[in-house]
Amino acid sequence: MRQGRRGKLTQLHQAVVASRLAVEAARGELIEALGDWLCGGDALPPGSVEIQTLARLCEAQKQAEAEYARCVAALSEKVVRRARVA
């Protein structure tokens, strides 16, 4: 695999990992805020802004995973074609 393709694949993988971590962090903050509110703390319940933020992060994660999968599939197809020719 050429360095450029490997670099792109690495970059896409890092984007997937970063997006997963962002979703996990936002989800954790939302759960904590909801728990604080339910337990009678002085905190306000999570609002639509927090929920929309989580939804946007989830969508970004899906897009990053789809782009990574497309790249892997394209590279795999090229490898298969080369193997058939050889």
PDB file of C-alpha atoms in Angstrom, residues 13-69:
ATOM      1  CA  HIS A  13      -9.268   5.903  11.463  1.00  0.00           C
ATOM      2  CA  GLN A  14      -8.171   8.683  13.789  1.00  0.00           C
ATOM      3  CA  ALA A  15     -11.293  10.652  12.842  1.00  0.00           C
ATOM      4  CA  VAL A  16     -13.440   7.632  13.739  1.00  0.00           C
ATOM      5  CA  VAL A  17     -11.713   7.239  17.102  1.00  0.00           C
ATOM      6  CA  ALA A  18     -11.995  10.960  17.871  1.00  0.00           C
ATOM      7  CA  SER A  19     -15.675  11.022  16.967  1.00  0.00           C
ATOM      8  CA  ARG A  20     -16.387   7.985  19.147  1.00  0.00           C
ATOM      9  CA  LEU A  21     -14.628   9.631  22.077  1.00  0.00           C
ATOM     10  CA  ALA A  22     -16.581  12.861  21.533  1.00  0.00           C
ATOM     11  CA  VAL A  23     -19.898  10.975  21.503  1.00  0.00           C
ATOM     12  CA  GLU A  24     -18.903   9.039  24.611  1.00  0.00           C
ATOM     13  CA  ALA A  25     -17.959  12.236  26.457  1.00  0.00           C
ATOM     14  CA  ALA A  26     -21.136  14.083  25.452  1.00  0.00           C
ATOM     15  CA  ARG A  27     -23.291  11.107  26.368  1.00  0.00           C
ATOM     16  CA  GLY A  28     -21.561  10.861  29.752  1.00  0.00           C
ATOM     17  CA  GLU A  29     -22.085  14.561  30.440  1.00  0.00           C
ATOM     18  CA  LEU A  30     -25.749  14.267  29.505  1.00  0.00           C
ATOM     19  CA  ILE A  31     -26.216  11.276  31.812  1.00  0.00           C
ATOM     20  CA  GLU A  32     -24.420  13.048  34.655  1.00  0.00           C
ATOM     21  CA  ALA A  33     -26.536  16.185  34.222  1.00  0.00           C
ATOM     22  CA  LEU A  34     -29.716  14.136  34.169  1.00  0.00           C
ATOM     23  CA  GLY A  35     -28.630  12.217  37.251  1.00  0.00           C
ATOM     24  CA  ASP A  36     -27.801  15.415  39.124  1.00  0.00           C
ATOM     25  CA  TRP A  37     -31.181  16.854  38.242  1.00  0.00           C
ATOM     26  CA  LEU A  38     -33.076  13.678  39.198  1.00  0.00           C
ATOM     27  CA  CYS A  39     -31.278  13.479  42.526  1.00  0.00           C
ATOM     28  CA  GLY A  40     -32.514  16.906  43.481  1.00  0.00           C
ATOM     29  CA  GLY A  41     -29.355  18.853  42.935  1.00  0.00           C
ATOM     30  CA  ASP A  42     -29.327  22.511  42.049  1.00  0.00           C
ATOM     31  CA  ALA A  43     -28.552  21.650  38.436  1.00  0.00           C
ATOM     32  CA  LEU A  44     -30.986  22.210  35.621  1.00  0.00           C
ATOM     33  CA  PRO A  45     -32.077  19.237  33.527  1.00  0.00           C
ATOM     34  CA  PRO A  46     -30.362  18.725  30.198  1.00  0.00           C
ATOM     35  CA  GLY A  47     -32.056  20.785  27.533  1.00  0.00           C
ATOM     36  CA  SER A  48     -32.569  20.594  23.827  1.00  0.00           C
ATOM     37  CA  VAL A  49     -29.156  22.167  23.164  1.00  0.00           C
ATOM     38  CA  GLU A  50     -27.363  19.295  24.903  1.00  0.00           C
ATOM     39  CA  ILE A  51     -29.530  16.713  23.172  1.00  0.00           C
ATOM     40  CA  GLN A  52     -28.980  18.335  19.756  1.00  0.00           C
ATOM     41  CA  THR A  53     -25.248  18.463  20.395  1.00  0.00           C
ATOM     42  CA  LEU A  54     -25.211  14.744  21.120  1.00  0.00           C
ATOM     43  CA  ALA A  55     -27.294  14.069  17.998  1.00  0.00           C
ATOM     44  CA  ARG A  56     -24.839  16.069  15.844  1.00  0.00           C
ATOM     45  CA  LEU A  57     -21.891  14.203  17.330  1.00  0.00           C
ATOM     46  CA  CYS A  58     -23.604  10.865  16.659  1.00  0.00           C
ATOM     47  CA  GLU A  59     -24.218  11.872  13.044  1.00  0.00           C
ATOM     48  CA  ALA A  60     -20.580  12.960  12.652  1.00  0.00           C
ATOM     49  CA  GLN A  61     -19.513   9.587  14.047  1.00  0.00           C
ATOM     50  CA  LYS A  62     -21.685   7.733  11.518  1.00  0.00           C
ATOM     51  CA  GLN A  63     -20.231   9.804   8.682  1.00  0.00           C
ATOM     52  CA  ALA A  64     -16.648   9.200   9.831  1.00  0.00           C
ATOM     53  CA  GLU A  65     -17.266   5.457  10.087  1.00  0.00           C
ATOM     54  CA  ALA A  66     -18.906   5.370   6.645  1.00  0.00           C
ATOM     55  CA  GLU A  67     -16.011   7.241   5.041  1.00  0.00           C
ATOM     56  CA  TYR A  68     -13.499   4.914   6.700  1.00  0.00           C
ATOM     57  CA  ALA A  69     -15.466   1.863   5.536  1.00  0.00           C
TER      58      ALA A  69
END
